[in-house]
Amino acid sequence: MSLRHPIRCVPSNSLLSYGRLLRPSSRTSGIQALRLNRRFHASRPNHLVAEALQLSEAAFQQVHNLSGLSWGLSIPLTAVAFRLAWLPILYVTNRANKQEQKVAGVLKGWRKAYQDRARMKYPQGTDQSAQLAESWVQTQLRTKLKDIQRHTTYMSWQSRLALQFSFLPIWFINAQVVRSMSGDDRTLLSVFTKSGEDATTTVIPPEPGLASESFLWLPDLVQFDHTWVLPLTFAALSGASIWQMLGKDIKQRQSKIVGMDQGWARTREVWILMISQLFAASPFVFGYLIIRGEMPSAVVLYLIGSVGMQMVQRPFVRYTLGINKSMEVLETRVPKPKGQKDTPRNT
């Protein structure tokens, strides 16, 4: 006796739905592909930073091998070489600053002329007429500035600011490379807080020569200078460099604020003065952080070489461009009534 099992027919739409369950959906595969792409792109910045660190380390090794100097001299020499490579950028930014000074002198002269015209245009002497006169002067100055920018090569302040700070990433990467070559595997936060936390990975291996070569009174360049000579030297040079850049502006703003009336303009000048003074005091804070973190002497030597070359570069470029002296304010001619000559007026 044979047993026969009944065969049930399954509808085709059920088979299709069952196949859809077994086959991964396009949405799921799309999410997986997106995750793979995210993983791939997330590692690209790390690779770029690693390549930048390795290029910087190769530059230090190349200067050391070609010069034949000890590490105590080749590290500051490499810092000087990086500053020299940045010299064209410094030249471009200073030339743009010179052009801005010329434009500022022209606008200052036109402002005096427009103010005299505004007095004749709004002679009532009330607060409302004074506001209308100032608004008219500002409108004329904006029009004049646009006309000047159309006929002259003029770099915006955003571009100048970006170029002026373009060396900061290079400076930071070089300092990090020298710190890794010294065998300091602490994180940047633990250097200044003494938390003792180490970095998980080190791209740059330690350089044995820094631990075996002595320099001046230092037995090696890996240890911290407990005499504080190098940190205080860096703090003094940094303070002199910032004062060289901002000292004249700080003095001018201090004398300008004394003669200003209370208002938004005076408040703005006070805030700018406070920020400039904070920048002037920042090198001494950095010196304290170096002493607190006991940074290796090799890193401090790099910082000294970099800021020392910066102090030489700045006056050299200004002398080359002819902006070592303050720009003279241009004269404007105030229109006089008919029958009288226009008298030149120094603004």
Protein backbone atom coordinates (compact mmCIF):
# COMPACT_ATOMS: atom_id res chain seq x y z
CA MET A 1 0.00 0.00 0.00
CA SER A 2 1.54 3.19 -1.09
CA LEU A 3 1.11 6.34 0.80
CA ARG A 4 0.51 9.40 -1.21
CA HIS A 5 1.00 12.81 0.30
CA PRO A 6 -1.18 15.54 -1.03
CA ILE A 7 0.62 18.21 -2.96
CA ARG A 8 -0.50 21.72 -2.33
CA CYS A 9 -0.05 24.35 -4.97
CA VAL A 10 1.50 27.52 -3.71
CA PRO A 11 0.44 30.70 -5.45
CA SER A 12 3.05 32.50 -7.47
CA ASN A 13 2.57 35.73 -5.55
CA SER A 14 3.45 33.91 -2.31
CA LEU A 15 6.67 32.62 -3.84
CA LEU A 16 7.55 36.11 -4.93
CA SER A 17 6.92 37.49 -1.48
CA TYR A 18 9.02 34.71 0.06
CA GLY A 19 11.84 35.52 -2.37
CA ARG A 20 11.70 39.12 -1.36
CA LEU A 21 12.19 38.08 2.25
CA LEU A 22 15.27 36.02 1.36
CA ARG A 23 16.75 38.68 -0.95
CA PRO A 24 18.26 41.72 0.81
CA SER A 25 16.32 44.83 0.12
CA SER A 26 17.79 47.67 -1.88
CA ARG A 27 17.35 49.94 1.12
CA THR A 28 19.43 47.64 3.33
CA SER A 29 22.18 47.30 0.73
CA GLY A 30 22.15 51.06 0.26
CA ILE A 31 22.60 51.61 3.99
CA GLN A 32 25.47 49.11 4.07
CA ALA A 33 27.15 50.81 1.12
CA LEU A 34 26.71 54.17 2.82
CA ARG A 35 28.34 52.81 5.96
CA LEU A 36 31.27 51.50 3.94
CA ASN A 37 31.65 54.86 2.25
CA ARG A 38 31.55 56.62 5.59
CA ARG A 39 34.22 54.35 6.96
CA PHE A 40 36.39 54.98 3.95
CA HIS A 41 36.01 58.76 4.01
CA ALA A 42 36.44 58.97 7.77
CA SER A 43 39.95 57.59 7.47
CA ARG A 44 41.07 60.05 4.82
CA PRO A 45 41.76 62.97 7.21
CA ASN A 46 43.82 60.65 9.39
CA HIS A 47 45.89 59.61 6.38
CA LEU A 48 46.41 63.25 5.39
CA VAL A 49 47.59 64.16 8.88
CA ALA A 50 49.90 61.14 8.96
CA GLU A 51 51.38 62.10 5.59
CA ALA A 52 51.91 65.67 6.75
CA LEU A 53 53.68 64.44 9.90
CA GLN A 54 55.90 62.11 7.88
CA LEU A 55 56.81 64.87 5.41
CA SER A 56 57.72 67.16 8.28
CA GLU A 57 59.86 64.44 9.89
CA ALA A 58 61.60 63.85 6.55
CA ALA A 59 62.40 67.58 6.35
CA PHE A 60 64.03 67.54 9.79
CA GLN A 61 66.06 64.45 8.88
CA GLN A 62 67.11 65.94 5.53
CA VAL A 63 68.32 69.22 7.04
CA HIS A 64 70.20 67.30 9.73
CA ASN A 65 71.92 65.04 7.20
CA LEU A 66 72.77 67.76 4.68
CA SER A 67 74.04 70.32 7.18
CA GLY A 68 76.05 67.86 9.25
CA LEU A 69 75.15 69.83 12.37
CA SER A 70 74.05 68.42 15.69
CA TRP A 71 70.38 68.12 16.46
CA GLY A 72 70.61 71.11 18.79
CA LEU A 73 71.47 73.30 15.78
CA SER A 74 69.69 71.50 12.94
CA ILE A 75 66.28 71.73 14.63
CA PRO A 76 66.32 75.57 14.82
CA LEU A 77 67.80 75.61 11.31
CA THR A 78 64.83 73.59 10.04
CA ALA A 79 62.49 76.05 11.73
CA VAL A 80 64.26 78.88 9.90
CA ALA A 81 63.92 76.99 6.59
CA PHE A 82 60.17 76.61 7.05
CA ARG A 83 59.86 80.32 7.83
CA LEU A 84 61.84 81.18 4.71
CA ALA A 85 59.54 78.99 2.62
CA TRP A 86 56.61 81.03 3.95
CA LEU A 87 58.28 84.33 3.03
CA PRO A 88 56.31 84.83 -0.25
CA ILE A 89 53.03 84.60 1.69
CA LEU A 90 54.30 87.19 4.15
CA TYR A 91 55.29 89.44 1.27
CA VAL A 92 51.83 89.19 -0.32
CA THR A 93 49.98 89.95 2.92
CA ASN A 94 52.18 92.94 3.73
CA ARG A 95 51.76 94.30 0.23
CA ALA A 96 48.00 94.00 0.67
CA ASN A 97 48.26 95.82 4.00
CA LYS A 98 50.19 98.61 2.29
CA GLN A 99 47.46 98.91 -0.32
CA GLU A 100 44.85 99.06 2.44
CA GLN A 101 46.78 101.86 4.15
CA LYS A 102 46.72 103.84 0.92
CA VAL A 103 42.99 103.31 0.55
CA ALA A 104 42.43 104.24 4.20
CA GLY A 105 44.37 107.47 3.70
CA VAL A 106 42.30 108.36 0.65
CA LEU A 107 39.03 107.56 2.43
CA LYS A 108 40.06 109.59 5.45
CA GLY A 109 40.67 112.58 3.24
CA TRP A 110 37.34 112.15 1.47
CA ARG A 111 35.58 111.79 4.82
CA LYS A 112 36.74 115.25 5.90
CA ALA A 113 35.60 116.70 2.59
CA TYR A 114 32.20 114.97 2.81
CA GLN A 115 31.76 116.15 6.40
CA ASP A 116 32.27 119.76 5.32
CA ARG A 117 29.74 119.29 2.53
CA ALA A 118 27.30 117.65 4.96
CA ARG A 119 27.46 120.69 7.24
CA MET A 120 26.35 122.86 4.34
CA LYS A 121 23.74 120.30 3.29
CA TYR A 122 22.25 119.93 6.81
CA PRO A 123 22.89 123.26 8.59
CA GLN A 124 20.07 122.98 11.17
CA GLY A 125 22.36 121.89 14.02
CA THR A 126 19.90 119.44 15.58
CA ASP A 127 20.47 115.82 16.52
CA GLN A 128 18.32 114.63 13.66
CA SER A 129 20.26 116.70 11.13
CA ALA A 130 23.53 115.38 12.57
CA GLN A 131 22.33 111.80 12.10
CA LEU A 132 21.23 112.56 8.55
CA ALA A 133 24.58 114.18 7.82
CA GLU A 134 26.52 111.19 9.17
CA SER A 135 24.35 108.78 7.19
CA TRP A 136 24.97 110.79 4.04
CA VAL A 137 28.73 110.78 4.69
CA GLN A 138 28.75 106.99 5.19
CA THR A 139 26.81 106.49 1.96
CA GLN A 140 29.26 108.62 0.02
CA LEU A 141 32.23 106.80 1.55
CA ARG A 142 30.80 103.39 0.63
CA THR A 143 30.30 104.57 -2.93
CA LYS A 144 33.84 105.93 -3.05
CA LEU A 145 35.25 102.66 -1.65
CA LYS A 146 33.45 100.62 -4.31
CA ASP A 147 34.82 102.93 -6.97
CA ILE A 148 38.36 102.52 -5.61
CA GLN A 149 38.00 98.74 -5.49
CA ARG A 150 36.89 98.63 -9.12
CA HIS A 151 39.99 100.45 -10.32
CA THR A 152 42.64 98.97 -8.02
CA THR A 153 43.78 95.50 -7.02
CA TYR A 154 42.39 95.05 -3.55
CA MET A 155 42.59 91.94 -1.34
CA SER A 156 39.78 91.44 1.14
CA TRP A 157 40.52 91.31 4.85
CA GLN A 158 39.21 87.73 5.01
CA SER A 159 41.83 86.60 2.49
CA ARG A 160 44.59 88.46 4.29
CA LEU A 161 43.57 86.96 7.62
CA ALA A 162 43.53 83.44 6.16
CA LEU A 163 46.98 83.91 4.64
CA GLN A 164 48.40 85.37 7.84
CA PHE A 165 47.25 82.34 9.83
CA SER A 166 48.21 79.83 7.13
CA PHE A 167 51.54 79.09 8.84
CA LEU A 168 49.87 78.06 12.10
CA PRO A 169 49.06 74.46 10.99
CA ILE A 170 52.63 74.03 9.71
CA TRP A 171 54.01 75.35 12.99
CA PHE A 172 51.81 73.00 15.01
CA ILE A 173 52.66 69.93 12.88
CA ASN A 174 56.40 70.61 13.13
CA ALA A 175 56.19 71.01 16.91
CA GLN A 176 54.25 67.75 17.15
CA VAL A 177 56.88 65.96 15.00
CA VAL A 178 59.77 67.16 17.17
CA ARG A 179 57.84 66.12 20.27
CA SER A 180 57.32 62.62 18.83
CA MET A 181 60.97 62.41 17.80
CA SER A 182 61.85 63.19 21.42
CA GLY A 183 59.88 60.14 22.54
CA ASP A 184 57.12 62.17 24.18
CA ASP A 185 54.02 60.07 23.51
CA ARG A 186 51.68 62.05 25.74
CA THR A 187 48.56 63.60 24.34
CA LEU A 188 48.48 67.36 23.89
CA LEU A 189 46.07 67.76 26.81
CA SER A 190 48.17 65.68 29.18
CA VAL A 191 51.28 67.74 28.38
CA PHE A 192 49.78 70.81 30.05
CA THR A 193 47.61 69.08 32.67
CA LYS A 194 50.09 66.37 33.76
CA SER A 195 47.41 63.70 33.55
CA GLY A 196 49.90 61.11 32.28
CA GLU A 197 47.67 59.96 29.43
CA ASP A 198 49.53 58.51 26.45
CA ALA A 199 48.53 58.61 22.82
CA THR A 200 47.21 55.37 21.35
CA THR A 201 49.27 55.53 18.17
CA THR A 202 52.52 57.23 17.25
CA VAL A 203 53.19 57.93 13.57
CA ILE A 204 56.70 59.33 14.10
CA PRO A 205 59.22 57.01 15.81
CA PRO A 206 61.65 58.40 18.41
CA GLU A 207 65.00 59.71 17.15
CA PRO A 208 67.92 58.10 19.04
CA GLY A 209 70.19 61.07 18.35
CA LEU A 210 68.09 63.38 20.48
CA ALA A 211 68.69 61.18 23.51
CA SER A 212 72.42 60.68 22.89
CA GLU A 213 73.62 64.14 21.80
CA SER A 214 74.27 66.93 24.30
CA PHE A 215 73.81 70.62 23.56
CA LEU A 216 75.33 73.48 25.55
CA TRP A 217 74.42 72.85 29.20
CA LEU A 218 71.84 70.17 28.30
CA PRO A 219 72.92 66.51 28.60
CA ASP A 220 70.39 65.60 25.89
CA LEU A 221 67.46 67.13 24.03
CA VAL A 222 64.83 64.74 25.34
CA GLN A 223 64.81 66.08 28.87
CA PHE A 224 63.22 69.31 30.03
CA ASP A 225 65.50 72.28 30.69
CA HIS A 226 65.21 72.54 34.47
CA THR A 227 67.19 75.80 34.46
CA TRP A 228 64.21 77.41 32.62
CA VAL A 229 66.58 79.23 30.27
CA LEU A 230 65.00 77.90 27.06
CA PRO A 231 61.34 78.41 28.10
CA LEU A 232 62.01 81.94 29.34
CA THR A 233 63.96 82.72 26.16
CA PHE A 234 61.03 81.58 24.05
CA ALA A 235 58.60 83.63 26.15
CA ALA A 236 60.77 86.75 25.82
CA LEU A 237 61.20 86.36 22.05
CA SER A 238 57.49 85.70 21.55
CA GLY A 239 56.58 88.75 23.61
CA ALA A 240 58.98 90.91 21.60
CA SER A 241 57.60 89.52 18.34
CA ILE A 242 53.98 90.25 19.25
CA TRP A 243 54.89 93.70 20.55
CA GLN A 244 56.71 94.33 17.29
CA MET A 245 53.46 93.54 15.49
CA LEU A 246 50.89 95.12 17.84
CA GLY A 247 52.81 97.56 20.04
CA LYS A 248 52.34 100.61 17.85
CA ASP A 249 48.66 99.84 17.34
CA ILE A 250 48.13 99.43 21.10
CA LYS A 251 49.70 102.82 21.83
CA GLN A 252 47.64 104.53 19.14
CA ARG A 253 44.39 103.01 20.39
CA GLN A 254 45.16 103.99 23.98
CA SER A 255 45.65 107.62 22.99
CA LYS A 256 42.61 107.48 20.70
CA ILE A 257 40.27 106.14 23.39
CA VAL A 258 41.17 108.95 25.80
CA GLY A 259 39.68 111.60 23.51
CA MET A 260 36.56 109.66 22.47
CA ASP A 261 33.07 110.23 23.83
CA GLN A 262 31.01 107.48 25.41
CA GLY A 263 29.24 105.37 22.83
CA TRP A 264 29.41 102.32 20.60
CA ALA A 265 32.52 103.51 18.78
CA ARG A 266 34.47 103.91 22.02
CA THR A 267 33.25 100.53 23.31
CA ARG A 268 34.40 98.85 20.11
CA GLU A 269 37.85 100.42 20.37
CA VAL A 270 38.11 99.35 24.02
CA TRP A 271 37.30 95.74 23.10
CA ILE A 272 39.86 95.73 20.29
CA LEU A 273 42.44 97.16 22.69
CA MET A 274 41.70 94.47 25.27
CA ILE A 275 42.05 91.69 22.67
CA SER A 276 45.37 93.15 21.49
CA GLN A 277 46.63 93.31 25.07
CA LEU A 278 45.62 89.67 25.62
CA PHE A 279 47.60 88.68 22.53
CA ALA A 280 50.57 90.63 23.86
CA ALA A 281 50.40 88.75 27.18
CA SER A 282 49.86 85.28 25.64
CA PRO A 283 53.58 84.40 25.17
CA PHE A 284 54.15 84.46 28.92
CA VAL A 285 51.20 82.09 29.34
CA PHE A 286 52.78 79.75 26.78
CA GLY A 287 56.07 79.93 28.66
CA TYR A 288 54.31 78.93 31.85
CA LEU A 289 52.59 76.02 30.10
CA ILE A 290 55.92 74.79 28.71
CA ILE A 291 57.42 74.83 32.20
CA ARG A 292 54.38 73.15 33.70
CA GLY A 293 54.26 70.45 31.04
CA GLU A 294 58.07 69.94 31.14
CA MET A 295 58.24 69.94 27.36
CA PRO A 296 61.38 68.39 25.81
CA SER A 297 64.21 70.80 25.06
CA ALA A 298 64.15 69.86 21.36
CA VAL A 299 60.62 71.24 21.02
CA VAL A 300 61.55 74.49 22.76
CA LEU A 301 64.56 74.86 20.44
CA TYR A 302 62.24 74.57 17.46
CA LEU A 303 59.91 77.22 18.90
CA ILE A 304 62.84 79.56 19.55
CA GLY A 305 64.15 79.16 16.00
CA SER A 306 60.72 79.79 14.50
CA VAL A 307 59.90 82.93 16.50
CA GLY A 308 63.44 84.27 16.09
CA MET A 309 63.19 84.05 12.31
CA GLN A 310 59.77 85.66 12.46
CA MET A 311 61.23 88.68 14.21
CA VAL A 312 63.82 89.05 11.44
CA GLN A 313 61.36 88.49 8.59
CA ARG A 314 58.78 91.07 9.58
CA PRO A 315 60.97 94.23 9.48
CA PHE A 316 62.81 92.92 6.41
CA VAL A 317 59.60 92.59 4.41
CA ARG A 318 58.34 95.97 5.59
CA TYR A 319 61.61 97.59 4.62
CA THR A 320 61.48 95.90 1.21
CA LEU A 321 57.96 97.20 0.60
CA GLY A 322 58.70 100.62 2.04
CA ILE A 323 56.12 100.43 4.83
CA ASN A 324 58.51 100.67 7.76
CA LYS A 325 57.16 104.16 8.41
CA SER A 326 53.56 105.17 8.94
CA MET A 327 51.71 106.33 5.86
CA GLU A 328 51.25 110.07 5.51
CA VAL A 329 47.63 111.19 5.36
CA LEU A 330 46.74 112.67 2.00
CA GLU A 331 45.57 116.25 1.64
CA THR A 332 42.06 117.08 0.53
CA ARG A 333 40.80 120.29 -0.97
CA VAL A 334 37.64 121.63 0.59
CA PRO A 335 35.45 123.45 -1.94
CA LYS A 336 35.11 127.17 -1.27
CA PRO A 337 32.48 129.64 -2.47
CA LYS A 338 32.96 131.27 -5.83
CA GLY A 339 35.73 133.86 -5.85
CA GLN A 340 37.87 132.09 -3.22
CA LYS A 341 40.68 129.63 -3.80
CA ASP A 342 40.53 126.05 -2.57
CA THR A 343 42.83 125.70 0.41
CA PRO A 344 44.68 122.42 0.95
CA ARG A 345 43.91 120.86 4.28
CA ASN A 346 45.93 118.16 6.03
CA THR A 347 43.62 115.45 7.31
